[in-house]
Amino acid sequence: MIPTSKFINDLKRAGGMTKVKLRRLKGLKWKYPLSLERQYAAAINRFMSKRWKEYVKIAVPMMVPRVDALQDLEPVPGTNGPALGAIVSVSKSLSEFNRRELNTFKKIAIGEVFAEDEPWLKNVLEEWSREQVTLITKATQDMLDTVARRIRDGVKVGKSAKEVTALINADLPGISYRRARIIARDQTAKLNSSLTQGRMTDAGLETYVWDTAQDERVRGDPDGLYPKALPSHFVMQGKICRWDDPTVWLENGEWVKRAGDAPYFHPGMAIMCRCVAVPNWNELEGVDGSDLPAVPEEVEPPTTTEPEQVAERADVGIFADEKTFVDALKSRFEAVKSFNKNWLKDAYNRFSSLSPEIRLVYSK
């Protein structure tokens, strides 16, 4: 049974899911927001690099080897300023990117795209933003630990502040970049997955097709870089899954538990997962316009009593019918006798289209 939704009804009105539409829809690929992931990683990296340098500038001259002492020296909270701005900006951009992806499919299916209410969207974006604050704060704390450890090691062996600074700054590019990349990829995929699930289920799609990145980095690929990785995302390629139960897939026409080495979650929800959910358009193959409710016949609104009486009085005399109108003109105006029938017919139609009050004047 195909669930009712605004999209399904629009699809029915557009003639249903034809073979041509189905072929075009299957030819599209649901894109992953890679450019937005990179933008987010760059923003986190800039923020973490700045914070790292602030710690070094304050702590190293004092040679403070304890984390608790460094926390007292922390100049500003961990997610103020650019980092928080990046979180808000990326969340909105990701939402728009995801919406455009689904709208591309919708336009093929129904010919046009209408804005839809998404009451769940605000909660999803807010929850994701809170998670980003937690992760970046944790990354900031880890940087404190690293700075404190480098200072502690330097104090033990009698290194100068200049030497300790050089050691800490040597760690900066690698640590900051790696952490930023992990957070950005993991969290971009998670938000994209949540948005996809919300919008597909809103459209009435109960199932999806699991699509991996299809390269050598896919987990569990026997010929890839991580052949023994568990759970295996490789085994999920092309599998039809349900949004309401991430533990099953479709096999021989029946919903069964996934294999033991398969993931029990939706695409993009595992750490650093690059998989996406593609709409299962076969689910809508039986949708046509035959079960749309009949369009009610238009009923002319009743007119008031007074206009009917005026119109009736107005049609008495020369407006009683076309012949009466023409004979009246010919009897009163000699020149009219030479006019052809089409002109006289047009004159009658024009005068008849006037308001009842004006016709009444001409009748008299």
PDB file of C-alpha atoms in Angstrom, residues 6-268:
ATOM      1  CA  LYS A   6       1.274  15.705  -0.909  1.00  0.00           C
ATOM      2  CA  PHE A   7       3.962  14.410  -3.267  1.00  0.00           C
ATOM      3  CA  ILE A   8       2.003  11.229  -4.045  1.00  0.00           C
ATOM      4  CA  ASN A   9      -1.142  13.233  -4.818  1.00  0.00           C
ATOM      5  CA  ASP A  10       0.858  15.629  -6.994  1.00  0.00           C
ATOM      6  CA  LEU A  11       2.347  12.615  -8.788  1.00  0.00           C
ATOM      7  CA  LYS A  12      -1.146  11.242  -9.460  1.00  0.00           C
ATOM      8  CA  ARG A  13      -2.300  14.566 -10.864  1.00  0.00           C
ATOM      9  CA  ALA A  14       0.777  14.595 -13.105  1.00  0.00           C
ATOM     10  CA  GLY A  15      -0.269  11.270 -14.654  1.00  0.00           C
ATOM     11  CA  GLY A  16       1.395   8.870 -12.217  1.00  0.00           C
ATOM     12  CA  MET A  17       4.741   7.094 -12.366  1.00  0.00           C
ATOM     13  CA  THR A  18       5.177   6.306 -16.060  1.00  0.00           C
ATOM     14  CA  LYS A  19       7.916   4.103 -17.501  1.00  0.00           C
ATOM     15  CA  VAL A  20       9.616   7.149 -19.003  1.00  0.00           C
ATOM     16  CA  LYS A  21       9.694   8.947 -15.644  1.00  0.00           C
ATOM     17  CA  LEU A  22      10.902   5.825 -13.873  1.00  0.00           C
ATOM     18  CA  ARG A  23      13.754   5.382 -16.356  1.00  0.00           C
ATOM     19  CA  ARG A  24      14.848   9.014 -15.962  1.00  0.00           C
ATOM     20  CA  LEU A  25      14.653   8.891 -12.166  1.00  0.00           C
ATOM     21  CA  LYS A  26      16.723   5.715 -11.961  1.00  0.00           C
ATOM     22  CA  GLY A  27      19.381   7.375 -14.117  1.00  0.00           C
ATOM     23  CA  LEU A  28      19.982  10.104 -11.529  1.00  0.00           C
ATOM     24  CA  LYS A  29      22.437   9.799  -8.654  1.00  0.00           C
ATOM     25  CA  TRP A  30      21.777  11.204  -5.204  1.00  0.00           C
ATOM     26  CA  LYS A  31      24.789  13.456  -4.640  1.00  0.00           C
ATOM     27  CA  TYR A  32      26.853  13.721  -1.473  1.00  0.00           C
ATOM     28  CA  PRO A  33      27.635  17.312  -0.271  1.00  0.00           C
ATOM     29  CA  LEU A  34      31.408  16.914  -0.579  1.00  0.00           C
ATOM     30  CA  SER A  35      32.127  20.609  -1.164  1.00  0.00           C
ATOM     31  CA  LEU A  36      30.182  21.560   1.980  1.00  0.00           C
ATOM     32  CA  GLU A  37      32.051  18.905   3.963  1.00  0.00           C
ATOM     33  CA  ARG A  38      35.355  20.449   2.863  1.00  0.00           C
ATOM     34  CA  GLN A  39      34.162  23.954   3.722  1.00  0.00           C
ATOM     35  CA  TYR A  40      33.183  22.787   7.192  1.00  0.00           C
ATOM     36  CA  ALA A  41      36.509  21.001   7.683  1.00  0.00           C
ATOM     37  CA  ALA A  42      38.377  24.162   6.670  1.00  0.00           C
ATOM     38  CA  ALA A  43      36.344  26.268   9.125  1.00  0.00           C
ATOM     39  CA  ILE A  44      37.008  23.864  12.008  1.00  0.00           C
ATOM     40  CA  ASN A  45      40.689  23.667  11.089  1.00  0.00           C
ATOM     41  CA  ARG A  46      41.033  27.465  11.116  1.00  0.00           C
ATOM     42  CA  PHE A  47      39.333  27.684  14.476  1.00  0.00           C
ATOM     43  CA  MET A  48      41.426  24.891  16.047  1.00  0.00           C
ATOM     44  CA  SER A  49      44.671  26.343  14.694  1.00  0.00           C
ATOM     45  CA  LYS A  50      43.836  29.694  16.197  1.00  0.00           C
ATOM     46  CA  ARG A  51      42.990  28.132  19.559  1.00  0.00           C
ATOM     47  CA  TRP A  52      46.197  26.067  19.516  1.00  0.00           C
ATOM     48  CA  LYS A  53      48.315  29.160  18.979  1.00  0.00           C
ATOM     49  CA  GLU A  54      46.491  30.976  21.765  1.00  0.00           C
ATOM     50  CA  TYR A  55      47.305  28.176  24.223  1.00  0.00           C
ATOM     51  CA  VAL A  56      50.942  28.097  23.185  1.00  0.00           C
ATOM     52  CA  LYS A  57      51.278  31.880  23.444  1.00  0.00           C
ATOM     53  CA  ILE A  58      49.889  31.899  26.992  1.00  0.00           C
ATOM     54  CA  ALA A  59      51.138  28.612  28.457  1.00  0.00           C
ATOM     55  CA  VAL A  60      54.663  28.119  27.098  1.00  0.00           C
ATOM     56  CA  PRO A  61      56.233  31.335  28.473  1.00  0.00           C
ATOM     57  CA  MET A  62      54.927  30.304  31.899  1.00  0.00           C
ATOM     58  CA  MET A  63      55.879  26.635  31.278  1.00  0.00           C
ATOM     59  CA  VAL A  64      52.609  25.467  32.848  1.00  0.00           C
ATOM     60  CA  PRO A  65      52.581  21.660  32.661  1.00  0.00           C
ATOM     61  CA  ARG A  66      49.095  20.986  34.110  1.00  0.00           C
ATOM     62  CA  VAL A  67      45.836  20.843  32.134  1.00  0.00           C
ATOM     63  CA  ASP A  68      43.821  22.338  34.980  1.00  0.00           C
ATOM     64  CA  ALA A  69      46.141  25.355  35.027  1.00  0.00           C
ATOM     65  CA  LEU A  70      45.778  25.758  31.256  1.00  0.00           C
ATOM     66  CA  GLN A  71      41.995  25.747  31.606  1.00  0.00           C
ATOM     67  CA  ASP A  72      42.296  28.707  33.953  1.00  0.00           C
ATOM     68  CA  LEU A  73      44.320  30.482  31.281  1.00  0.00           C
ATOM     69  CA  GLU A  74      41.872  29.748  28.449  1.00  0.00           C
ATOM     70  CA  PRO A  75      41.163  33.133  26.816  1.00  0.00           C
ATOM     71  CA  VAL A  76      37.661  32.510  25.352  1.00  0.00           C
ATOM     72  CA  PRO A  77      35.064  29.704  25.359  1.00  0.00           C
ATOM     73  CA  GLY A  78      35.729  26.931  22.868  1.00  0.00           C
ATOM     74  CA  THR A  79      32.901  27.496  20.398  1.00  0.00           C
ATOM     75  CA  ASN A  80      32.556  31.278  20.319  1.00  0.00           C
ATOM     76  CA  GLY A  81      32.888  33.383  17.204  1.00  0.00           C
ATOM     77  CA  PRO A  82      33.796  31.825  13.851  1.00  0.00           C
ATOM     78  CA  ALA A  83      33.244  28.221  14.919  1.00  0.00           C
ATOM     79  CA  LEU A  84      29.658  28.807  16.016  1.00  0.00           C
ATOM     80  CA  GLY A  85      28.994  30.855  12.891  1.00  0.00           C
ATOM     81  CA  ALA A  86      30.323  28.028  10.724  1.00  0.00           C
ATOM     82  CA  ILE A  87      28.017  25.541  12.442  1.00  0.00           C
ATOM     83  CA  VAL A  88      24.918  27.625  11.734  1.00  0.00           C
ATOM     84  CA  SER A  89      25.983  28.408   8.167  1.00  0.00           C
ATOM     85  CA  VAL A  90      26.855  24.802   7.288  1.00  0.00           C
ATOM     86  CA  SER A  91      23.635  23.402   8.757  1.00  0.00           C
ATOM     87  CA  LYS A  92      21.536  25.744   6.607  1.00  0.00           C
ATOM     88  CA  SER A  93      23.628  25.083   3.495  1.00  0.00           C
ATOM     89  CA  LEU A  94      23.408  21.319   4.002  1.00  0.00           C
ATOM     90  CA  SER A  95      19.647  21.526   4.366  1.00  0.00           C
ATOM     91  CA  GLU A  96      19.319  23.514   1.134  1.00  0.00           C
ATOM     92  CA  PHE A  97      21.672  21.138  -0.710  1.00  0.00           C
ATOM     93  CA  ASN A  98      19.634  18.140   0.420  1.00  0.00           C
ATOM     94  CA  ARG A  99      16.356  19.812  -0.529  1.00  0.00           C
ATOM     95  CA  ARG A 100      17.660  20.600  -4.024  1.00  0.00           C
ATOM     96  CA  GLU A 101      18.642  16.962  -4.501  1.00  0.00           C
ATOM     97  CA  LEU A 102      15.130  15.708  -3.761  1.00  0.00           C
ATOM     98  CA  ASN A 103      13.570  18.548  -5.775  1.00  0.00           C
ATOM     99  CA  THR A 104      15.553  17.400  -8.825  1.00  0.00           C
ATOM    100  CA  PHE A 105      13.784  14.051  -8.585  1.00  0.00           C
ATOM    101  CA  LYS A 106      10.409  15.633  -7.811  1.00  0.00           C
ATOM    102  CA  LYS A 107      10.586  17.866 -10.878  1.00  0.00           C
ATOM    103  CA  ILE A 108      10.962  14.834 -13.131  1.00  0.00           C
ATOM    104  CA  ALA A 109       8.124  13.015 -11.379  1.00  0.00           C
ATOM    105  CA  ILE A 110       5.530  15.799 -11.174  1.00  0.00           C
ATOM    106  CA  GLY A 111       6.877  18.493 -13.488  1.00  0.00           C
ATOM    107  CA  GLU A 112       7.269  21.177 -10.837  1.00  0.00           C
ATOM    108  CA  VAL A 113       8.256  21.619  -7.210  1.00  0.00           C
ATOM    109  CA  PHE A 114       6.253  23.231  -4.432  1.00  0.00           C
ATOM    110  CA  ALA A 115       7.464  24.321  -1.009  1.00  0.00           C
ATOM    111  CA  GLU A 116       6.369  21.904   1.708  1.00  0.00           C
ATOM    112  CA  ASP A 117       6.038  22.274   5.453  1.00  0.00           C
ATOM    113  CA  GLU A 118       8.798  20.513   7.371  1.00  0.00           C
ATOM    114  CA  PRO A 119       7.882  20.733  11.077  1.00  0.00           C
ATOM    115  CA  TRP A 120      10.649  18.271  11.983  1.00  0.00           C
ATOM    116  CA  LEU A 121      13.454  20.277  10.316  1.00  0.00           C
ATOM    117  CA  LYS A 122      14.063  22.791  13.112  1.00  0.00           C
ATOM    118  CA  ASN A 123      14.623  20.053  15.712  1.00  0.00           C
ATOM    119  CA  VAL A 124      16.993  18.138  13.422  1.00  0.00           C
ATOM    120  CA  LEU A 125      19.160  21.198  12.743  1.00  0.00           C
ATOM    121  CA  GLU A 126      19.189  22.285  16.381  1.00  0.00           C
ATOM    122  CA  GLU A 127      20.137  18.820  17.607  1.00  0.00           C
ATOM    123  CA  TRP A 128      22.927  18.626  15.030  1.00  0.00           C
ATOM    124  CA  SER A 129      24.236  22.068  16.029  1.00  0.00           C
ATOM    125  CA  ARG A 130      24.328  21.080  19.703  1.00  0.00           C
ATOM    126  CA  GLU A 131      26.311  17.981  18.767  1.00  0.00           C
ATOM    127  CA  GLN A 132      28.828  20.147  16.901  1.00  0.00           C
ATOM    128  CA  VAL A 133      29.370  22.319  19.978  1.00  0.00           C
ATOM    129  CA  THR A 134      30.037  19.167  22.015  1.00  0.00           C
ATOM    130  CA  LEU A 135      32.489  17.767  19.473  1.00  0.00           C
ATOM    131  CA  ILE A 136      34.423  20.996  18.979  1.00  0.00           C
ATOM    132  CA  THR A 137      34.581  21.554  22.731  1.00  0.00           C
ATOM    133  CA  LYS A 138      35.969  18.028  23.106  1.00  0.00           C
ATOM    134  CA  ALA A 139      38.521  18.723  20.371  1.00  0.00           C
ATOM    135  CA  THR A 140      39.519  21.896  22.190  1.00  0.00           C
ATOM    136  CA  GLN A 141      40.031  19.933  25.412  1.00  0.00           C
ATOM    137  CA  ASP A 142      42.168  17.412  23.571  1.00  0.00           C
ATOM    138  CA  MET A 143      44.349  20.262  22.333  1.00  0.00           C
ATOM    139  CA  LEU A 144      44.799  21.407  25.916  1.00  0.00           C
ATOM    140  CA  ASP A 145      45.937  17.903  26.798  1.00  0.00           C
ATOM    141  CA  THR A 146      48.441  17.870  23.940  1.00  0.00           C
ATOM    142  CA  VAL A 147      49.892  21.274  24.834  1.00  0.00           C
ATOM    143  CA  ALA A 148      50.161  20.285  28.485  1.00  0.00           C
ATOM    144  CA  ARG A 149      51.876  16.996  27.583  1.00  0.00           C
ATOM    145  CA  ARG A 150      54.436  18.718  25.358  1.00  0.00           C
ATOM    146  CA  ILE A 151      55.205  21.270  28.081  1.00  0.00           C
ATOM    147  CA  ARG A 152      55.472  18.546  30.711  1.00  0.00           C
ATOM    148  CA  ASP A 153      57.891  16.552  28.549  1.00  0.00           C
ATOM    149  CA  GLY A 154      59.930  19.689  27.884  1.00  0.00           C
ATOM    150  CA  VAL A 155      60.194  20.565  31.573  1.00  0.00           C
ATOM    151  CA  LYS A 156      61.403  17.038  32.397  1.00  0.00           C
ATOM    152  CA  VAL A 157      64.334  17.183  29.994  1.00  0.00           C
ATOM    153  CA  GLY A 158      65.157  20.837  30.640  1.00  0.00           C
ATOM    154  CA  LYS A 159      64.152  22.288  27.254  1.00  0.00           C
ATOM    155  CA  SER A 160      63.763  26.030  26.867  1.00  0.00           C
ATOM    156  CA  ALA A 161      60.446  27.734  26.154  1.00  0.00           C
ATOM    157  CA  LYS A 162      61.592  28.357  22.576  1.00  0.00           C
ATOM    158  CA  GLU A 163      62.357  24.666  22.036  1.00  0.00           C
ATOM    159  CA  VAL A 164      59.024  23.593  23.545  1.00  0.00           C
ATOM    160  CA  THR A 165      57.174  26.067  21.330  1.00  0.00           C
ATOM    161  CA  ALA A 166      58.864  24.619  18.250  1.00  0.00           C
ATOM    162  CA  LEU A 167      57.843  21.077  19.258  1.00  0.00           C
ATOM    163  CA  ILE A 168      54.214  22.082  19.859  1.00  0.00           C
ATOM    164  CA  ASN A 169      53.938  24.060  16.622  1.00  0.00           C
ATOM    165  CA  ALA A 170      55.341  21.090  14.710  1.00  0.00           C
ATOM    166  CA  ASP A 171      52.335  19.051  15.899  1.00  0.00           C
ATOM    167  CA  LEU A 172      49.796  21.704  14.970  1.00  0.00           C
ATOM    168  CA  PRO A 173      49.122  21.152  11.230  1.00  0.00           C
ATOM    169  CA  GLY A 174      48.633  17.403  11.420  1.00  0.00           C
ATOM    170  CA  ILE A 175      46.552  17.248  14.599  1.00  0.00           C
ATOM    171  CA  SER A 176      44.303  20.172  13.694  1.00  0.00           C
ATOM    172  CA  TYR A 177      43.679  19.005  10.129  1.00  0.00           C
ATOM    173  CA  ARG A 178      43.014  15.376  11.019  1.00  0.00           C
ATOM    174  CA  ARG A 179      40.559  16.258  13.769  1.00  0.00           C
ATOM    175  CA  ALA A 180      38.751  18.813  11.623  1.00  0.00           C
ATOM    176  CA  ARG A 181      38.459  16.369   8.729  1.00  0.00           C
ATOM    177  CA  ILE A 182      37.043  13.604  10.929  1.00  0.00           C
ATOM    178  CA  ILE A 183      34.453  15.887  12.532  1.00  0.00           C
ATOM    179  CA  ALA A 184      33.415  17.453   9.213  1.00  0.00           C
ATOM    180  CA  ARG A 185      33.057  14.197   7.271  1.00  0.00           C
ATOM    181  CA  ASP A 186      31.311  12.332  10.066  1.00  0.00           C
ATOM    182  CA  GLN A 187      28.872  15.102  10.927  1.00  0.00           C
ATOM    183  CA  THR A 188      28.140  16.176   7.355  1.00  0.00           C
ATOM    184  CA  ALA A 189      27.153  12.608   6.491  1.00  0.00           C
ATOM    185  CA  LYS A 190      24.994  12.255   9.610  1.00  0.00           C
ATOM    186  CA  LEU A 191      23.043  15.463   8.971  1.00  0.00           C
ATOM    187  CA  ASN A 192      22.646  14.633   5.288  1.00  0.00           C
ATOM    188  CA  SER A 193      21.264  11.211   6.250  1.00  0.00           C
ATOM    189  CA  SER A 194      18.778  12.671   8.746  1.00  0.00           C
ATOM    190  CA  LEU A 195      17.575  15.248   6.214  1.00  0.00           C
ATOM    191  CA  THR A 196      17.224  12.598   3.523  1.00  0.00           C
ATOM    192  CA  GLN A 197      15.169  10.363   5.810  1.00  0.00           C
ATOM    193  CA  GLY A 198      12.868  13.212   6.840  1.00  0.00           C
ATOM    194  CA  ARG A 199      12.219  14.395   3.299  1.00  0.00           C
ATOM    195  CA  MET A 200      11.813  10.964   1.736  1.00  0.00           C
ATOM    196  CA  THR A 201       9.318   9.849   4.364  1.00  0.00           C
ATOM    197  CA  ASP A 202       7.481  13.173   3.958  1.00  0.00           C
ATOM    198  CA  ALA A 203       7.211  12.367   0.242  1.00  0.00           C
ATOM    199  CA  GLY A 204       5.645   9.000   1.092  1.00  0.00           C
ATOM    200  CA  LEU A 205       8.700   6.863   0.340  1.00  0.00           C
ATOM    201  CA  GLU A 206       9.015   4.066   2.892  1.00  0.00           C
ATOM    202  CA  THR A 207      12.097   2.452   1.359  1.00  0.00           C
ATOM    203  CA  TYR A 208      15.442   3.410  -0.148  1.00  0.00           C
ATOM    204  CA  VAL A 209      18.373   1.901  -2.023  1.00  0.00           C
ATOM    205  CA  TRP A 210      21.744   1.824  -0.218  1.00  0.00           C
ATOM    206  CA  ASP A 211      24.455   3.394  -2.381  1.00  0.00           C
ATOM    207  CA  THR A 212      28.141   3.266  -1.365  1.00  0.00           C
ATOM    208  CA  ALA A 213      30.913   5.517  -2.677  1.00  0.00           C
ATOM    209  CA  GLN A 214      31.889   2.536  -4.896  1.00  0.00           C
ATOM    210  CA  ASP A 215      35.645   3.017  -4.590  1.00  0.00           C
ATOM    211  CA  GLU A 216      38.563   1.220  -2.952  1.00  0.00           C
ATOM    212  CA  ARG A 217      37.851   2.828   0.428  1.00  0.00           C
ATOM    213  CA  VAL A 218      34.431   1.213   0.900  1.00  0.00           C
ATOM    214  CA  ARG A 219      34.525  -0.851   4.087  1.00  0.00           C
ATOM    215  CA  GLY A 220      34.488  -4.579   3.510  1.00  0.00           C
ATOM    216  CA  ASP A 221      35.378  -4.438  -0.196  1.00  0.00           C
ATOM    217  CA  PRO A 222      37.473  -7.622  -0.808  1.00  0.00           C
ATOM    218  CA  ASP A 223      39.572  -5.764  -3.385  1.00  0.00           C
ATOM    219  CA  GLY A 224      39.710  -2.473  -1.491  1.00  0.00           C
ATOM    220  CA  LEU A 225      41.839  -0.928   1.227  1.00  0.00           C
ATOM    221  CA  TYR A 226      39.758  -2.295   4.102  1.00  0.00           C
ATOM    222  CA  PRO A 227      38.660  -5.825   3.127  1.00  0.00           C
ATOM    223  CA  LYS A 228      38.207  -7.022   6.732  1.00  0.00           C
ATOM    224  CA  ALA A 229      36.352  -3.976   8.035  1.00  0.00           C
ATOM    225  CA  LEU A 230      33.185  -4.759  10.003  1.00  0.00           C
ATOM    226  CA  PRO A 231      30.397  -4.052   9.594  1.00  0.00           C
ATOM    227  CA  SER A 232      30.792  -4.297   5.825  1.00  0.00           C
ATOM    228  CA  HIS A 233      29.246  -1.472   3.831  1.00  0.00           C
ATOM    229  CA  PHE A 234      30.274  -3.252   0.624  1.00  0.00           C
ATOM    230  CA  VAL A 235      27.547  -5.893   1.111  1.00  0.00           C
ATOM    231  CA  MET A 236      24.906  -3.132   1.261  1.00  0.00           C
ATOM    232  CA  GLN A 237      25.469  -1.795  -2.269  1.00  0.00           C
ATOM    233  CA  GLY A 238      22.126  -1.783  -4.124  1.00  0.00           C
ATOM    234  CA  LYS A 239      20.176  -3.287  -1.226  1.00  0.00           C
ATOM    235  CA  ILE A 240      16.599  -2.090  -0.712  1.00  0.00           C
ATOM    236  CA  CYS A 241      16.052  -1.059   2.915  1.00  0.00           C
ATOM    237  CA  ARG A 242      13.308   0.380   5.110  1.00  0.00           C
ATOM    238  CA  TRP A 243      13.396   3.730   6.874  1.00  0.00           C
ATOM    239  CA  ASP A 244      11.393   2.407   9.816  1.00  0.00           C
ATOM    240  CA  ASP A 245      13.687  -0.599  10.443  1.00  0.00           C
ATOM    241  CA  PRO A 246      17.454  -0.320   9.782  1.00  0.00           C
ATOM    242  CA  THR A 247      18.008  -4.009  10.585  1.00  0.00           C
ATOM    243  CA  VAL A 248      16.272  -5.526   7.534  1.00  0.00           C
ATOM    244  CA  TRP A 249      16.656  -5.599   3.749  1.00  0.00           C
ATOM    245  CA  LEU A 250      14.577  -6.934   0.867  1.00  0.00           C
ATOM    246  CA  GLU A 251      15.539 -10.418  -0.257  1.00  0.00           C
ATOM    247  CA  ASN A 252      13.526 -12.483  -2.762  1.00  0.00           C
ATOM    248  CA  GLY A 253      10.529 -10.223  -2.250  1.00  0.00           C
ATOM    249  CA  GLU A 254      10.542 -10.537   1.552  1.00  0.00           C
ATOM    250  CA  TRP A 255      11.868  -8.395   4.387  1.00  0.00           C
ATOM    251  CA  VAL A 256      14.526 -10.356   6.275  1.00  0.00           C
ATOM    252  CA  LYS A 257      17.213  -9.578   8.853  1.00  0.00           C
ATOM    253  CA  ARG A 258      20.432  -8.312   7.338  1.00  0.00           C
ATOM    254  CA  ALA A 259      23.479 -10.558   7.284  1.00  0.00           C
ATOM    255  CA  GLY A 260      25.639 -10.663  10.401  1.00  0.00           C
ATOM    256  CA  ASP A 261      28.453  -8.644   8.812  1.00  0.00           C
ATOM    257  CA  ALA A 262      26.071  -5.928   7.559  1.00  0.00           C
ATOM    258  CA  PRO A 263      25.503  -2.597   9.365  1.00  0.00           C
ATOM    259  CA  TYR A 264      22.316  -2.174  11.396  1.00  0.00           C
ATOM    260  CA  PHE A 265      21.899   1.533  10.706  1.00  0.00           C
ATOM    261  CA  HIS A 266      21.052   3.895   7.844  1.00  0.00           C
ATOM    262  CA  PRO A 267      23.636   5.231   5.316  1.00  0.00           C
ATOM    263  CA  GLY A 268      25.839   8.013   6.646  1.00  0.00           C
TER     264      GLY A 268
END
